[in-house]
Short mmCIF file of C-alpha atoms in Angstrom, two decimals:
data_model
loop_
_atom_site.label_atom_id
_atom_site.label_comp_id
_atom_site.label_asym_id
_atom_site.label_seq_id
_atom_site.Cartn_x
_atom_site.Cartn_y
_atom_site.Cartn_z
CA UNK Z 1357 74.22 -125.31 113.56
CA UNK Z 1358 71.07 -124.10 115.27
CA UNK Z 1359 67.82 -125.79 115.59
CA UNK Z 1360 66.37 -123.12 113.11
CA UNK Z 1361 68.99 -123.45 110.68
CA UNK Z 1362 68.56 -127.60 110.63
CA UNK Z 1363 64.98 -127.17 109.92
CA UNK Z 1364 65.43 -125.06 107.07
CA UNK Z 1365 68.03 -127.23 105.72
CA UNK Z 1366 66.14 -130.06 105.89
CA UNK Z 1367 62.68 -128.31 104.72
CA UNK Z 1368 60.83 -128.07 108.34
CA UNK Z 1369 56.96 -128.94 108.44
CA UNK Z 1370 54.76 -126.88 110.15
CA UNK Z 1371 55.36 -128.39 113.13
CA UNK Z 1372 58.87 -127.55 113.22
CA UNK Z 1373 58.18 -124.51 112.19
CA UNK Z 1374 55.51 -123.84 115.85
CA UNK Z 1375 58.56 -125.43 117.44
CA UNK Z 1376 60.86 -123.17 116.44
CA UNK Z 1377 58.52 -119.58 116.74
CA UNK Z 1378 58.64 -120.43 120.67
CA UNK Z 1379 62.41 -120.21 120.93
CA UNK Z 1380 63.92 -116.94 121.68
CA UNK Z 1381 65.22 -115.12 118.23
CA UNK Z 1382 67.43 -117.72 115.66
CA UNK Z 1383 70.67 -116.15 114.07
CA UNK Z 1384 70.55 -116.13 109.91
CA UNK Z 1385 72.56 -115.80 107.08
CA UNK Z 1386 72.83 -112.29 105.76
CA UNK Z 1387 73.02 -111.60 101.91
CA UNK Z 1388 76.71 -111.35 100.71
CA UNK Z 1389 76.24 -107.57 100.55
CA UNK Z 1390 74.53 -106.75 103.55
CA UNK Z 1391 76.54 -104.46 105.72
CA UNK Z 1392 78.19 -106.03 108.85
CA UNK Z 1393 76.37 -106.10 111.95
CA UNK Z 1394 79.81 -104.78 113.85
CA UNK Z 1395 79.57 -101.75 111.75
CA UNK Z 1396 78.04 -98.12 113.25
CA UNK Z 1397 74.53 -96.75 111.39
CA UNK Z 1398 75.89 -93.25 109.95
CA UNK Z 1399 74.83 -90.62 111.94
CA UNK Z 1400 71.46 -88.84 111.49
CA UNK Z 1401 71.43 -86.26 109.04
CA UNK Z 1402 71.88 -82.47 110.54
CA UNK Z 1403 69.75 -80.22 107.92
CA UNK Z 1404 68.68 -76.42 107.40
CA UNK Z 1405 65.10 -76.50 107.78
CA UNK Z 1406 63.21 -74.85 105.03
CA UNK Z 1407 59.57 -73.78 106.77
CA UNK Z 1408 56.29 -74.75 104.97
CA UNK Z 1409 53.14 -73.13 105.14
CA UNK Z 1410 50.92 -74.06 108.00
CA UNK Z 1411 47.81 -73.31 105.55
CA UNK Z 1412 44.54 -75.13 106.72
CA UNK Z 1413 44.06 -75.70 102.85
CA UNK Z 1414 45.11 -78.69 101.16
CA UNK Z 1415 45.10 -82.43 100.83
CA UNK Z 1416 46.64 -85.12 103.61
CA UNK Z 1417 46.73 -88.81 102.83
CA UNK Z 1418 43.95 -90.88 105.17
CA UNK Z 1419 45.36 -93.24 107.07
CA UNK Z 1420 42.37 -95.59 106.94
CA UNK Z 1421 41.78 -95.83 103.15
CA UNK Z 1422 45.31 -94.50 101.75
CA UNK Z 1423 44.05 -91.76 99.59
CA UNK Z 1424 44.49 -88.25 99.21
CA UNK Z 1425 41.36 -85.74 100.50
CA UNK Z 1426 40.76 -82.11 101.13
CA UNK Z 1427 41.07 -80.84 104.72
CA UNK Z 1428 39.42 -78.02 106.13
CA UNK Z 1429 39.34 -75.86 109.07
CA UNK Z 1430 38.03 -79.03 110.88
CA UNK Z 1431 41.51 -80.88 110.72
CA UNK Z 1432 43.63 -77.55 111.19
CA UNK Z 1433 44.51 -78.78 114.70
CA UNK Z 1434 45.83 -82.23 113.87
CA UNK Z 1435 49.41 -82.95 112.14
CA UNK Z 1436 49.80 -83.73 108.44
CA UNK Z 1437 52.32 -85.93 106.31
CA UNK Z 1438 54.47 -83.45 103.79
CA UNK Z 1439 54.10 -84.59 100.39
CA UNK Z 1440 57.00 -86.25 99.81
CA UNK Z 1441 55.70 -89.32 101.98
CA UNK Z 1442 51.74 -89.28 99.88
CA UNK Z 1443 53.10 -91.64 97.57
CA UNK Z 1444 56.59 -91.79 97.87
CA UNK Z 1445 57.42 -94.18 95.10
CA UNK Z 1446 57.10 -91.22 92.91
CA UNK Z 1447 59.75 -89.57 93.77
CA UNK Z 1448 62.24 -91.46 95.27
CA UNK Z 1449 63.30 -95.32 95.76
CA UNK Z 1450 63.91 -96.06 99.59
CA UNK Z 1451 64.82 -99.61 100.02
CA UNK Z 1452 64.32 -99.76 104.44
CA UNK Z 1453 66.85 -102.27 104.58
CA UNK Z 1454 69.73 -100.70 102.76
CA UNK Z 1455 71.70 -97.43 104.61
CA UNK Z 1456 70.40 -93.58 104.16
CA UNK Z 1457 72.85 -93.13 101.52
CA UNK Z 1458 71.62 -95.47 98.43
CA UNK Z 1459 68.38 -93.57 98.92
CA UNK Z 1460 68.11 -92.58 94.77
CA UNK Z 1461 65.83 -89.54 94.07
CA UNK Z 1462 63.87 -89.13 90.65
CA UNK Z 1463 63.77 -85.47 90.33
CA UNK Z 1464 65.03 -82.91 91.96
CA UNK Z 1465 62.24 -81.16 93.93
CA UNK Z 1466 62.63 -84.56 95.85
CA UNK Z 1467 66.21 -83.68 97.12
CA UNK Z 1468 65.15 -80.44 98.35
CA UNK Z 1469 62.32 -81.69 99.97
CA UNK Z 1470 65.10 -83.56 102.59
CA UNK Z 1471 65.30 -80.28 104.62
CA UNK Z 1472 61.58 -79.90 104.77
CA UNK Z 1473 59.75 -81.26 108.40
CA UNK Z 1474 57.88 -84.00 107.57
CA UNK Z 1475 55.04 -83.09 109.30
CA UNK Z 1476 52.84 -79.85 109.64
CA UNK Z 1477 53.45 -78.42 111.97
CA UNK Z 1478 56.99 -79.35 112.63
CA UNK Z 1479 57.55 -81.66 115.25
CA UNK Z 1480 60.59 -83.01 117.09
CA UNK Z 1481 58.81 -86.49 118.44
CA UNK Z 1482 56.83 -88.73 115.75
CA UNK Z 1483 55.56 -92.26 116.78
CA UNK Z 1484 55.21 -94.70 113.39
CA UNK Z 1485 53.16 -97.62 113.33
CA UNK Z 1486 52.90 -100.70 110.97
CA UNK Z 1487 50.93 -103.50 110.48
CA UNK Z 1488 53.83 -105.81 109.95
CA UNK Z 1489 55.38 -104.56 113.25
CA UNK Z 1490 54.12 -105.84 116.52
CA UNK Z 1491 55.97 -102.09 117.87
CA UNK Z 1492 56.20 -98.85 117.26
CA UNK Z 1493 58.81 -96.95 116.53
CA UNK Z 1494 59.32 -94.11 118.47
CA UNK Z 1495 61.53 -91.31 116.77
CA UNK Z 1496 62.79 -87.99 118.75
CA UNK Z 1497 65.65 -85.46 117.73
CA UNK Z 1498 67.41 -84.77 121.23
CA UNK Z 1499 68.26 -81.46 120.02
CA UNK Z 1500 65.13 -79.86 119.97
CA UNK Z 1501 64.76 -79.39 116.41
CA UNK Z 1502 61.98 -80.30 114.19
CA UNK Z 1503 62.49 -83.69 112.38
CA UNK Z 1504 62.57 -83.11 108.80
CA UNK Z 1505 62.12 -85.67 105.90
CA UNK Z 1506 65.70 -86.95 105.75
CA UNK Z 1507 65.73 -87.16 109.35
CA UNK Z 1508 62.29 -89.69 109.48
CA UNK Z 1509 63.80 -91.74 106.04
CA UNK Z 1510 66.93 -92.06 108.38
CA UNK Z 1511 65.56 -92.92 111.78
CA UNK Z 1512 63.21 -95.50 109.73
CA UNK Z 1513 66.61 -97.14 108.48
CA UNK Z 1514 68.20 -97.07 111.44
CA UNK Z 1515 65.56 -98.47 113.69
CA UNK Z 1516 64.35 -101.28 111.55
CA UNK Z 1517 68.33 -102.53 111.91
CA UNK Z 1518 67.66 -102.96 115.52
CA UNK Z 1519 68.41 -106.37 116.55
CA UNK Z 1520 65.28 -108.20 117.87
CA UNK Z 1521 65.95 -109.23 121.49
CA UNK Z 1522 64.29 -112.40 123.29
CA UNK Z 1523 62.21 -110.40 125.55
CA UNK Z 1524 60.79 -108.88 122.01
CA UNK Z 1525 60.69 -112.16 119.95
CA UNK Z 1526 58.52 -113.78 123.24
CA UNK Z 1527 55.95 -110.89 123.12
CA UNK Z 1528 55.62 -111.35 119.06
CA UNK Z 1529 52.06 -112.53 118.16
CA UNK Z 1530 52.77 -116.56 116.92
CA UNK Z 1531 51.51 -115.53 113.15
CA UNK Z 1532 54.41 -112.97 113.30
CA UNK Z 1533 56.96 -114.91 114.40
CA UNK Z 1534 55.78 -117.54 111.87
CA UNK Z 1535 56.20 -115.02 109.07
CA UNK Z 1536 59.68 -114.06 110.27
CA UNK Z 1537 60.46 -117.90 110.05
CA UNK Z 1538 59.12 -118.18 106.92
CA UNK Z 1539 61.30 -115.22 105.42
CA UNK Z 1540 64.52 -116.57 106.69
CA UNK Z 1541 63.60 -120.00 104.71
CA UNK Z 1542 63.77 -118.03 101.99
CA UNK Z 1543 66.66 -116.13 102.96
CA UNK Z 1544 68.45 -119.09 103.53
CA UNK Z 1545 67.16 -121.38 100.43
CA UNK Z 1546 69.34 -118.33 98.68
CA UNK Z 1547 72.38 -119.12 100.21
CA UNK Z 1548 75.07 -119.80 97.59
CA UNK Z 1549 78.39 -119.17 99.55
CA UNK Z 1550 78.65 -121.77 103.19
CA UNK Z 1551 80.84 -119.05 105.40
CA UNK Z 1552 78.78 -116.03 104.73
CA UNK Z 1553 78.42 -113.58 107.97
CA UNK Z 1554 75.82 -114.77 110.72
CA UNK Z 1555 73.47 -112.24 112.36
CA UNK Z 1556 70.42 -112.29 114.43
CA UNK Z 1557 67.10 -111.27 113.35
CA UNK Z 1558 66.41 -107.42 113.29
CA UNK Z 1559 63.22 -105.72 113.11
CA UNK Z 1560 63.41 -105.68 109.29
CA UNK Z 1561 62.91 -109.16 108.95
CA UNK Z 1562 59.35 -108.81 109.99
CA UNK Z 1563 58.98 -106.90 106.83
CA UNK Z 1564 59.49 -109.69 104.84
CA UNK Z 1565 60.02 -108.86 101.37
CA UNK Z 1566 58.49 -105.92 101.75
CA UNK Z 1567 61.07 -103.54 102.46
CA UNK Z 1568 60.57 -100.83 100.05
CA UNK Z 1569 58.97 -97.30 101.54
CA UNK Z 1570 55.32 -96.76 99.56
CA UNK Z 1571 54.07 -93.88 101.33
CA UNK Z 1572 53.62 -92.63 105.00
CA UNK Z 1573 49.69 -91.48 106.23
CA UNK Z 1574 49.35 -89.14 109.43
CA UNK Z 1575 47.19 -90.13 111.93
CA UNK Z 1576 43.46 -88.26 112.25
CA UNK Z 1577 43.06 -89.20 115.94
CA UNK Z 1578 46.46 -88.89 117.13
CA UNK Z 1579 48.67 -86.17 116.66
CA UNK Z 1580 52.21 -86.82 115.33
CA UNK Z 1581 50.99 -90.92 114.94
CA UNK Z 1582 52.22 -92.33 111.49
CA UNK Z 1583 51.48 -95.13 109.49
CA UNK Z 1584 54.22 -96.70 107.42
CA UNK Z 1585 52.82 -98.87 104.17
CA UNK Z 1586 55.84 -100.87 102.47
CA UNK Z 1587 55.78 -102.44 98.68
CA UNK Z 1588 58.02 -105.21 97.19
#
């Protein structure tokens, strides 16, 4: 048993728990239906593109306050979000911890929208920040192609499954560690079944709870910079 998993079993203090954020990254117990670790993401989704207008009229979702305002010719040079990701909740359910394909859609403008480019203009590199990430991911389609909505939902998945190596887990700010510890208490205080598979911690786990995509804001100082805001 490792020194994280005798703390939880034994309900560590907050001492334990400072003791434990300075070790490199403790294996967990995975839910009974989370998908083995051995097991290969499914590959990135290859779709026709359907072109939107590059009009400088609209609305774009600030990334500062979250909601939706007009742009003008001052913001014409600066990428936008497509609509799908203003409030995605809407129109879809995307739990970032479960694979591409129990994405569920609510109507079915939504499941067009997965061959749109998620950005305007198209772009094929995007760089997505988060406040409950101490990194960013970086996202690129090697082909060449623009990266369209499915492609972003995907690469989201995919990365967040990365596992979390002890070069990463050292650099983590102590209060983010701390929350990852905290999580896998409660991860673990759900255990019912003794034998169930042991992985380490991935970059999901620093989402806590919060797993579920809310909406994605593009960057006004950065082109192709994203903001990723989660929900319960």
């Amino acid at each position: 048993m490792s020194d994280i998993s005798r703390a939880l079993s034994r309900g560590a203090d907050k001492s334990d728990l400072e003791y434990d954020c300075q070790r490199p990254p403790p294996p967990y117990t995975a839910f009974p239906d989370a998908p083995s670790s051995s097991s290969s993401p499914p590959p990135p989704p290859r779709l026709h593109i359907l072109p939107l207008p590059t009009t400088s009229i609209g609305r774009y979702c600030d990334a500062a306050s979250g909601s939706f305002v007009e742009k003008d010719s001052l913001y014409s040079e600066m990428s936008h979000i497509h609509e799908l990701f203003w409030e995605t909740s809407l129109h879809a359910s995307i739990d970032l911890s479960r694979p591409f394909s129990e994405v569920q859609f609510f109507a079915p403008p939504a499941v067009q929208w997965m061959a749109d480019p998620a950005t305007i203009p198209a772009s094929n590199s995007l760089r997505v920040k988060c406040l409950s990430l101490p990194w960013a991911i970086e996202i690129e389609d090697t082909l060449g192609g623009a990266i369209t909505c499915a492609d972003l939902i995907h690469a989201l998945i995919t990365n967040l499954e990365r596992e979390v190596t002890p070069q990463e887990w050292a650099s983590s700010p102590q209060r983010a560690r701390e929350r990852v510890v905290q999580h896998l208490k409660r991860r673990h205080s759900r255990i019912t079944k003794p034998n169930e598979e042991i992985r380490p911690v991935r970059w999901i786990d620093y989402l806590g709870e919060r797993t579920k995509l809310k909406r994605i804001a593009a960057s006004q100082s950065r082109e192709f910079e994203l903001y990723l805001y989660t929900s319960f």
